[in-house]
Amino acid sequence: MATDAVMTLLAIDDDPATLSLIQDALAHEGLEVLATTSPRTALELVQRRHPQIALVDLRMPEMNGLEMLERILAVDPAIEVVLMTGHQSIETAVEAIRKGASDYLTKPLELNHLRRLVEKLCSETKGRLATAVLDRQMMETCRFEGMIGRSPLMQEVFDRIRRVAPHFRSVLITGATGTGKELAARALHARSPVAQKTFAVCNCSAVVESIFESELFGYVKGAFTGATQDKIGLFEYAHGGTLFLDEIGDMPLATQSKLLRALQSQEIQRVGSPVPRRVDVRVIAATHRDLRAMAAARQFREDLFYRLSMVEIHLPPLADRKEDLPLLERYFLERFQAQYDKPIHGLTRRAAAQLARYHWPGNVRELENALGNACMMVEGNMIDLSDLPPSLREVSEAQPVAGNNHALASLEEMQRYHTRRVLETVKGNKTKAAEILGISRATLYRLLETSPARGRQQVG
């Protein structure tokens, strides 16, 4: 195994013969191999030497392997821990992987398999280090006016903003909540000829309907009870610059007609005044709603929709651009590291894998909040599963048969249920699942078939 830097492996087993076997097997693998029969000595080595890999015997008189696993990860969650046992047990294997083990070996150790596994773990560790360096280097090249993305979908958004910004008078930005619509609006303003002028924001969902018109267009003294002096509206405030109307789908229909007139004529009237006032304002509207469907249902003015959507920019959900996750994670970690004054180096393999599996219904905003929470909670320098919010740590478990009580399920149903749980635990790796279950891949595929009542459709 070629290595650029010597990596360290710690082997912990109460059998000295097993330790000698491991040391001999890995002697020419470019590793520094530490070995001990004492769990307490092993924990001291973990604290002092921080090995990249630990091989831990499951059954030891002083401390069992699962407890040792938890103690090691509490000291350094970045360590790849592999449990070894002479007592093959599916339940123990699943529990070990759920507690954070990287893999599971049975005794007597098959030396070629041991070498391949150690080589793979070393390669993955080095790969993560190299990726972290590349992510830092790519951060600037993939950053666009406060937005970050290297995915084709986001590069297309950036390109569209570049082309539209110099010329637009009105733009509609669409996308689910948390996708960064205000960031896109600010990017449009920053790339426009009026970048040095005012950027005004109106959150349409937060404005009371009765004062919407005066918020946008202002009012004159005496226009209504409480109007003790003249007040300019957002259109006048943004004169010469840009007005961002966030969540425009929540704007009342009566106000929509006045907004349409302002867009068409570039004139507004303060409430209570007959005098029109000229304004020069670029308008960016944003919404998470389907305005086309709302217009068809007469819940949004069709003519206003077509006026706004002359140019439309759609922001994709985070679930559709998972390749941007590492960069976004790096960006937020660096930001919160500075904000909380904590030396946070990154995410462990387990935490990164959990974030990659999550479907992110709240998009980038949810990711930001999750990492902000994790950075506050973490006590070491690596964020692990235990530091993530509970909603991200929970692992859903597929039910064996809808509506069935486990105690009443057939043996075949329970076999399928357990097989799916193991497969979920190992992140869909069918080879590893088959090894843990002690079955062939052909048997694994058979167990993953749906019940006869539902047909013979394969899963996975």
Coordinates of C-alpha atoms in Angstrom, one line a residue:
M1 CA 0.0 0.0 0.0
A2 CA 1.6 3.2 -1.2
T3 CA 1.4 6.0 1.4
D4 CA 2.6 9.6 1.3
A5 CA 2.7 9.8 5.1
V6 CA 2.9 7.1 7.7
M7 CA -0.5 6.3 9.2
T8 CA -1.0 4.7 12.6
L9 CA -3.1 1.6 13.5
L10 CA -3.8 0.6 17.0
A11 CA -4.7 -3.1 17.7
I12 CA -6.4 -4.0 21.0
D13 CA -6.9 -7.7 21.9
D14 CA -6.5 -9.7 25.1
D15 CA -4.8 -12.5 23.0
P16 CA -1.1 -11.7 22.4
A17 CA -1.0 -14.2 19.6
T18 CA -3.7 -12.3 17.7
L19 CA -1.7 -9.0 18.1
S20 CA 1.4 -10.7 16.8
L21 CA -0.5 -12.0 13.8
I22 CA -1.9 -8.5 13.0
Q23 CA 1.6 -6.9 13.3
D24 CA 3.1 -9.5 11.0
A25 CA 0.3 -9.2 8.5
L26 CA 0.6 -5.4 8.3
A27 CA 4.3 -5.1 8.7
H28 CA 4.9 -4.2 5.0
E29 CA 1.8 -2.1 4.6
G30 CA 3.5 1.3 5.3
L31 CA 1.7 1.5 8.7
E32 CA 2.9 2.2 12.2
V33 CA 1.2 -0.6 14.1
L34 CA 0.7 -0.2 17.9
A35 CA -0.5 -3.1 19.9
T36 CA -1.7 -3.7 23.5
T37 CA -3.7 -6.2 25.5
S38 CA -4.9 -3.5 27.9
P39 CA -7.9 -1.3 27.1
R40 CA -6.7 1.3 29.5
T41 CA -3.3 1.5 27.8
A42 CA -5.2 1.6 24.5
L43 CA -7.2 4.7 25.6
E44 CA -4.0 6.4 26.7
L45 CA -2.5 5.7 23.2
V46 CA -5.6 7.1 21.5
Q47 CA -5.4 10.3 23.5
R48 CA -1.6 10.6 22.9
R49 CA -1.1 9.2 19.4
H50 CA -4.5 9.7 17.7
P51 CA -4.3 6.6 15.4
Q52 CA -6.3 6.7 12.2
I53 CA -7.5 3.1 12.6
A54 CA -8.3 0.9 15.6
L55 CA -8.8 -2.8 15.6
V56 CA -10.7 -3.8 18.7
D57 CA -11.5 -7.2 20.1
L58 CA -15.2 -7.5 21.0
R59 CA -14.7 -9.8 24.0
M60 CA -12.1 -8.7 26.5
P61 CA -12.2 -9.3 30.3
E62 CA -11.4 -5.7 31.3
M63 CA -13.7 -3.9 28.9
N64 CA -15.9 -5.2 26.1
G65 CA -15.4 -4.0 22.5
L66 CA -18.6 -2.0 22.2
E67 CA -17.7 0.0 25.3
M68 CA -14.2 0.4 24.0
L69 CA -15.7 1.6 20.7
E70 CA -17.7 4.3 22.5
R71 CA -14.7 5.4 24.6
I72 CA -12.4 5.7 21.6
L73 CA -14.9 7.7 19.6
A74 CA -15.5 10.0 22.6
V75 CA -11.8 10.8 22.5
D76 CA -11.4 11.1 18.7
P77 CA -14.5 10.5 16.6
A78 CA -12.4 10.6 13.4
I79 CA -10.8 7.2 14.2
E80 CA -12.0 4.3 12.0
V81 CA -12.8 1.5 14.5
V82 CA -13.1 -2.1 13.3
L83 CA -14.4 -4.7 15.8
M84 CA -13.1 -8.3 15.8
T85 CA -14.8 -11.3 17.4
G86 CA -14.7 -15.1 17.3
H87 CA -18.4 -15.1 18.0
Q88 CA -20.2 -14.2 14.8
S89 CA -23.4 -12.4 15.6
I90 CA -25.6 -10.4 13.3
E91 CA -27.1 -8.4 16.1
T92 CA -23.8 -7.4 17.5
A93 CA -22.5 -6.4 14.1
V94 CA -25.5 -4.2 13.5
E95 CA -25.2 -2.6 16.9
A96 CA -21.5 -2.0 16.4
I97 CA -22.0 -0.2 13.1
R98 CA -24.8 1.8 14.5
K99 CA -22.6 2.9 17.4
G100 CA -20.0 4.2 14.9
A101 CA -17.8 1.2 13.9
S102 CA -16.5 1.3 10.4
D103 CA -16.6 -2.5 9.8
Y104 CA -16.7 -5.8 11.5
L105 CA -14.2 -8.8 11.3
T106 CA -14.7 -12.4 12.4
K107 CA -12.0 -14.6 13.9
P108 CA -9.9 -16.4 12.9
L109 CA -8.8 -13.4 10.9
E110 CA -8.5 -13.9 7.1
L111 CA -5.2 -12.0 6.5
N112 CA -5.8 -11.0 2.9
H113 CA -9.2 -9.6 3.9
L114 CA -7.6 -7.7 6.8
R115 CA -5.0 -6.2 4.5
R116 CA -7.7 -5.1 2.0
L117 CA -9.8 -3.6 4.7
V118 CA -7.0 -1.6 6.2
E119 CA -5.8 -0.4 2.8
K120 CA -9.3 0.7 2.0
L121 CA -9.7 2.6 5.3
C122 CA -6.3 4.3 4.8
S123 CA -7.2 5.2 1.3
E124 CA -10.5 6.7 2.4
T125 CA -8.9 8.6 5.2
K126 CA -6.3 10.1 2.9
G127 CA -9.0 10.8 0.4
R128 CA -11.0 12.8 2.9
L129 CA -8.0 14.9 3.8
A130 CA -7.2 15.6 0.2
T131 CA -10.9 16.4 -0.5
A132 CA -10.9 18.9 2.4
V133 CA -7.9 20.6 1.0
L134 CA -9.5 20.8 -2.5
D135 CA -12.8 22.0 -1.0
R136 CA -10.9 24.9 0.6
Q137 CA -9.2 25.7 -2.7
M138 CA -12.5 25.5 -4.6
M139 CA -14.4 27.6 -2.2
E140 CA -13.4 30.9 -3.9
T141 CA -13.8 29.6 -7.5
C142 CA -17.3 28.2 -6.6
R143 CA -18.4 31.3 -4.7
F144 CA -20.7 33.8 -6.5
E145 CA -21.9 36.9 -4.8
G146 CA -22.4 35.2 -1.5
M147 CA -23.8 32.0 -3.1
I148 CA -21.9 28.7 -3.3
G149 CA -22.2 25.9 -5.8
R150 CA -20.2 23.8 -8.2
S151 CA -23.1 21.7 -9.4
P152 CA -24.3 22.2 -13.0
L153 CA -27.7 23.4 -11.7
M154 CA -26.1 26.2 -9.6
Q155 CA -23.6 27.1 -12.3
E156 CA -26.6 27.6 -14.6
V157 CA -28.2 29.9 -12.0
F158 CA -25.0 31.9 -11.7
D159 CA -24.7 32.2 -15.5
R160 CA -28.3 33.4 -15.8
I161 CA -27.8 36.0 -13.1
R162 CA -24.7 37.3 -14.9
R163 CA -26.6 37.7 -18.2
V164 CA -29.7 39.2 -16.7
A165 CA -28.3 41.6 -14.2
P166 CA -27.1 44.4 -16.5
H167 CA -30.5 44.7 -18.2
F168 CA -33.4 43.7 -16.1
R169 CA -36.3 45.9 -15.0
S170 CA -38.2 43.0 -13.2
V171 CA -37.3 39.5 -12.4
L172 CA -39.1 36.6 -10.7
I173 CA -37.1 34.2 -8.5
T174 CA -38.8 30.9 -7.7
G175 CA -37.7 28.1 -5.4
A176 CA -38.6 26.2 -2.2
T177 CA -38.2 27.9 1.2
G178 CA -34.5 28.0 2.2
T179 CA -33.0 27.8 -1.3
G180 CA -31.5 31.2 -1.1
K181 CA -33.8 33.5 -3.0
E182 CA -32.8 36.6 -1.2
L183 CA -29.1 35.8 -1.9
A184 CA -30.0 35.5 -5.6
A185 CA -31.8 38.8 -5.5
R186 CA -28.8 40.5 -3.9
A187 CA -26.5 38.9 -6.5
L188 CA -28.7 40.4 -9.3
H189 CA -28.5 43.8 -7.6
A190 CA -24.7 43.5 -7.1
R191 CA -24.1 42.7 -10.8
S192 CA -26.5 45.4 -12.0
P193 CA -25.6 49.0 -13.0
V194 CA -27.2 50.3 -9.8
A195 CA -25.1 48.1 -7.5
Q196 CA -24.1 51.2 -5.4
K197 CA -27.6 52.3 -5.0
T198 CA -30.3 51.2 -2.4
F199 CA -31.4 47.6 -2.1
A200 CA -34.7 47.6 -0.3
V201 CA -36.5 44.5 1.0
C202 CA -40.2 43.9 1.6
N203 CA -41.4 40.6 3.1
C204 CA -44.9 40.4 1.8
S205 CA -45.9 37.6 4.1
A206 CA -45.1 39.9 7.2
V207 CA -47.1 43.0 6.1
V208 CA -50.6 43.5 7.4
E209 CA -53.0 43.8 4.5
S210 CA -54.5 47.1 5.6
I211 CA -51.1 48.9 5.5
F212 CA -49.7 47.2 2.4
E213 CA -50.3 50.1 0.0
S214 CA -48.8 52.6 2.4
E215 CA -45.7 50.4 2.9
L216 CA -45.0 50.3 -0.8
F217 CA -46.1 53.8 -1.9
G218 CA -46.1 55.9 1.3
Y219 CA -48.8 58.3 2.5
V220 CA -49.3 62.0 3.2
K221 CA -50.2 63.7 6.4
G222 CA -53.8 63.3 7.3
A223 CA -54.4 60.4 4.9
F224 CA -55.9 58.4 7.7
T225 CA -56.1 58.4 11.5
G226 CA -52.5 58.4 12.9
A227 CA -50.9 59.8 9.7
T228 CA -49.4 62.8 11.5
Q229 CA -46.7 63.4 8.9
D230 CA -45.7 62.5 5.4
K231 CA -44.0 59.1 5.0
I232 CA -42.2 57.7 1.9
G233 CA -42.8 54.2 0.8
L234 CA -40.4 51.5 -0.3
F235 CA -40.6 52.5 -4.0
E236 CA -39.5 56.0 -3.3
Y237 CA -36.9 54.7 -0.8
A238 CA -35.4 52.4 -3.4
H239 CA -35.5 55.1 -6.2
G240 CA -32.5 54.6 -8.4
G241 CA -31.9 51.1 -7.0
T242 CA -33.6 47.8 -6.4
L243 CA -36.7 46.7 -4.5
F244 CA -37.0 43.1 -3.5
L245 CA -40.5 41.8 -2.9
D246 CA -40.1 38.5 -1.0
E247 CA -42.9 36.0 -1.0
I248 CA -45.0 38.0 -3.4
G249 CA -47.5 35.2 -3.6
D250 CA -48.8 36.5 -0.2
M251 CA -49.5 40.0 -1.6
P252 CA -53.3 40.9 -1.5
L253 CA -55.0 41.2 -4.9
A254 CA -56.0 44.8 -4.3
T255 CA -52.3 45.7 -3.8
Q256 CA -51.3 43.6 -6.8
S257 CA -53.2 45.9 -9.2
K258 CA -51.4 49.0 -7.8
L259 CA -48.1 47.2 -8.1
L260 CA -48.8 46.4 -11.7
R261 CA -49.5 50.0 -12.5
A262 CA -46.3 51.1 -10.8
L263 CA -44.3 48.6 -12.8
Q264 CA -45.9 49.7 -16.1
S265 CA -45.8 53.4 -15.6
Q266 CA -42.9 53.8 -13.2
E267 CA -45.2 56.1 -11.2
I268 CA -46.6 55.8 -7.7
Q269 CA -49.1 57.8 -5.7
R270 CA -48.8 58.1 -1.9
V271 CA -52.0 57.2 0.0
G272 CA -54.1 60.3 0.3
S273 CA -52.3 62.2 -2.5
P274 CA -53.6 62.8 -6.0
V275 CA -50.1 63.7 -7.2
P276 CA -48.2 60.9 -9.1
R277 CA -44.5 60.6 -8.5
R278 CA -41.9 59.3 -10.9
V279 CA -39.7 56.5 -9.6
D280 CA -36.9 54.6 -11.3
V281 CA -36.8 51.2 -9.5
R282 CA -35.7 47.7 -10.6
V283 CA -38.1 45.1 -9.0
I284 CA -37.2 41.6 -8.0
A285 CA -40.0 39.3 -6.8
A286 CA -39.6 36.0 -5.2
T287 CA -41.9 33.2 -4.1
H288 CA -42.0 29.5 -3.1
R289 CA -45.6 29.3 -4.5
D290 CA -46.7 28.2 -8.0
L291 CA -47.8 31.6 -9.3
R292 CA -49.0 30.2 -12.6
A293 CA -51.4 27.8 -10.8
M294 CA -52.5 30.7 -8.5
A295 CA -53.2 32.9 -11.5
A296 CA -55.3 30.1 -13.1
A297 CA -57.2 29.8 -9.8
R298 CA -57.6 33.7 -9.8
Q299 CA -55.6 33.9 -6.6
F300 CA -52.9 36.0 -8.2
R301 CA -53.3 38.5 -11.0
E302 CA -52.4 36.9 -14.3
D303 CA -51.2 40.1 -15.9
L304 CA -48.9 40.8 -12.9
F305 CA -47.5 37.3 -13.2
Y306 CA -46.6 37.7 -16.8
R307 CA -45.1 41.1 -16.1
L308 CA -42.9 39.7 -13.4
S309 CA -42.0 36.5 -15.1
M310 CA -40.5 38.1 -18.2
V311 CA -37.3 36.7 -16.7
E312 CA -37.5 33.8 -14.3
I313 CA -34.7 32.3 -12.3
H314 CA -35.4 29.0 -10.5
L315 CA -33.3 27.9 -7.5
P316 CA -33.0 24.1 -7.2
P317 CA -33.6 22.4 -3.9
L318 CA -30.6 21.1 -2.0
A319 CA -31.7 17.5 -2.6
D320 CA -31.1 18.0 -6.3
R321 CA -27.6 19.3 -5.9
K322 CA -26.0 17.1 -3.3
E323 CA -22.6 17.6 -5.0
D324 CA -22.6 21.0 -3.4
L325 CA -23.0 19.6 0.2
P326 CA -19.2 19.4 0.9
L327 CA -18.6 23.0 -0.1
L328 CA -21.6 24.3 1.8
E329 CA -20.5 22.3 4.8
R330 CA -17.0 23.6 4.7
Y331 CA -18.3 27.2 4.2
F332 CA -20.7 27.0 7.2
L333 CA -18.1 25.2 9.4
E334 CA -15.5 27.9 8.8
R335 CA -18.1 30.7 9.5
F336 CA -19.3 29.1 12.7
Q337 CA -15.7 28.2 13.8
A338 CA -14.9 31.9 13.6
Q339 CA -18.2 33.0 15.2
Y340 CA -17.9 30.6 18.2
D341 CA -14.1 30.8 18.4
K342 CA -13.8 27.0 18.3
P343 CA -11.0 24.9 16.5
I344 CA -13.4 22.8 14.4
H345 CA -11.6 20.8 11.8
G346 CA -14.5 19.2 10.0
L347 CA -17.0 16.4 10.0
T348 CA -16.3 12.7 10.8
R349 CA -17.1 10.1 8.1
R350 CA -20.2 9.1 10.0
A351 CA -21.6 12.6 10.3
A352 CA -20.8 13.5 6.7
A353 CA -22.5 10.3 5.5
Q354 CA -25.6 11.1 7.6
L355 CA -25.8 14.6 6.1
A356 CA -25.4 13.2 2.6
R357 CA -28.3 10.7 3.2
Y358 CA -30.7 13.3 4.6
H359 CA -33.3 14.7 2.2
W360 CA -33.1 18.4 3.4
P361 CA -36.7 19.6 3.2
G362 CA -35.5 23.0 4.6
N363 CA -32.8 23.2 2.0
V364 CA -29.6 25.3 2.5
R365 CA -31.2 27.2 5.5
E366 CA -31.8 23.9 7.3
L367 CA -28.2 22.8 6.6
E368 CA -27.0 26.2 8.0
N369 CA -29.1 25.8 11.1
A370 CA -28.0 22.2 11.7
L371 CA -24.3 23.0 11.4
G372 CA -24.7 26.1 13.6
N373 CA -26.3 23.9 16.2
A374 CA -23.6 21.2 15.8
C375 CA -20.8 23.8 16.1
M376 CA -22.3 25.0 19.4
M377 CA -22.7 21.5 20.8
V378 CA -19.4 19.9 19.8
E379 CA -16.7 19.6 22.5
G380 CA -13.8 18.3 20.4
N381 CA -12.5 19.5 17.0
M382 CA -14.6 17.1 14.9
I383 CA -18.4 17.1 14.5
D384 CA -19.7 13.6 15.0
L385 CA -23.2 12.1 14.8
S386 CA -23.9 12.8 18.5
D387 CA -23.3 16.6 17.8
L388 CA -26.0 16.7 15.1
P389 CA -29.6 17.8 15.9
P390 CA -31.9 14.9 16.9
S391 CA -33.9 15.1 13.7
L392 CA -30.7 14.3 11.7
R393 CA -29.4 11.6 14.1
E394 CA -32.6 9.5 13.9
V395 CA -32.5 6.6 11.5
S396 CA -35.8 5.5 10.1
E397 CA -36.5 1.8 10.2
A398 CA -38.7 0.2 7.5
Q399 CA -41.6 -1.8 8.8
P400 CA -41.6 -5.5 7.8
V401 CA -45.3 -5.5 6.7
A402 CA -47.6 -2.5 6.8
G403 CA -50.0 -2.9 9.7
N404 CA -48.4 -6.1 11.1
N405 CA -47.3 -6.5 14.7
H406 CA -43.7 -7.9 14.8
A407 CA -44.9 -10.6 17.2
L408 CA -47.4 -11.8 14.6
A409 CA -45.2 -11.6 11.5
S410 CA -44.1 -14.8 9.7
L411 CA -40.5 -16.0 9.8
E412 CA -40.1 -15.0 6.2
E413 CA -41.4 -11.5 6.9
M414 CA -39.0 -11.1 9.8
Q415 CA -36.1 -12.3 7.7
R416 CA -36.9 -9.6 5.1
Y417 CA -37.3 -7.0 7.8
H418 CA -34.0 -7.8 9.4
T419 CA -32.2 -7.9 6.0
R420 CA -33.5 -4.4 5.2
R421 CA -32.4 -3.1 8.6
V422 CA -28.8 -4.4 8.0
L423 CA -28.8 -3.0 4.5
E424 CA -29.9 0.4 5.7
T425 CA -27.2 0.3 8.5
V426 CA -24.4 -0.3 5.9
K427 CA -25.8 2.4 3.7
G428 CA -27.0 0.1 0.9
N429 CA -23.7 -1.8 0.5
K430 CA -25.1 -5.2 -0.5
T431 CA -21.7 -6.9 -0.3
K432 CA -21.1 -5.8 3.3
A433 CA -24.7 -6.6 4.2
A434 CA -24.3 -10.2 2.8
E435 CA -21.1 -10.6 4.8
I436 CA -22.7 -9.4 8.0
L437 CA -25.7 -11.7 7.5
G438 CA -23.5 -14.6 6.6
I439 CA -25.3 -15.2 3.3
S440 CA -24.6 -15.0 -0.4
R441 CA -25.6 -12.0 -2.5
A442 CA -28.1 -14.2 -4.4
T443 CA -29.8 -15.1 -1.1
L444 CA -29.7 -11.4 -0.1
Y445 CA -31.5 -10.4 -3.4
R446 CA -34.1 -13.2 -2.8
L447 CA -34.8 -11.9 0.8
L448 CA -35.2 -8.3 -0.6
E449 CA -38.1 -9.4 -2.9
T450 CA -41.5 -8.2 -2.0
S451 CA -44.1 -10.6 -0.5
P452 CA -46.0 -12.9 -2.9
A453 CA -49.2 -10.9 -2.3
R454 CA -47.4 -7.8 -3.7
G455 CA -45.7 -9.5 -6.6
R456 CA -42.1 -10.5 -7.3
Q457 CA -40.7 -7.1 -7.9
Q458 CA -37.0 -6.7 -6.9
V459 CA -36.0 -3.9 -4.5
G460 CA -32.6 -2.2 -4.9

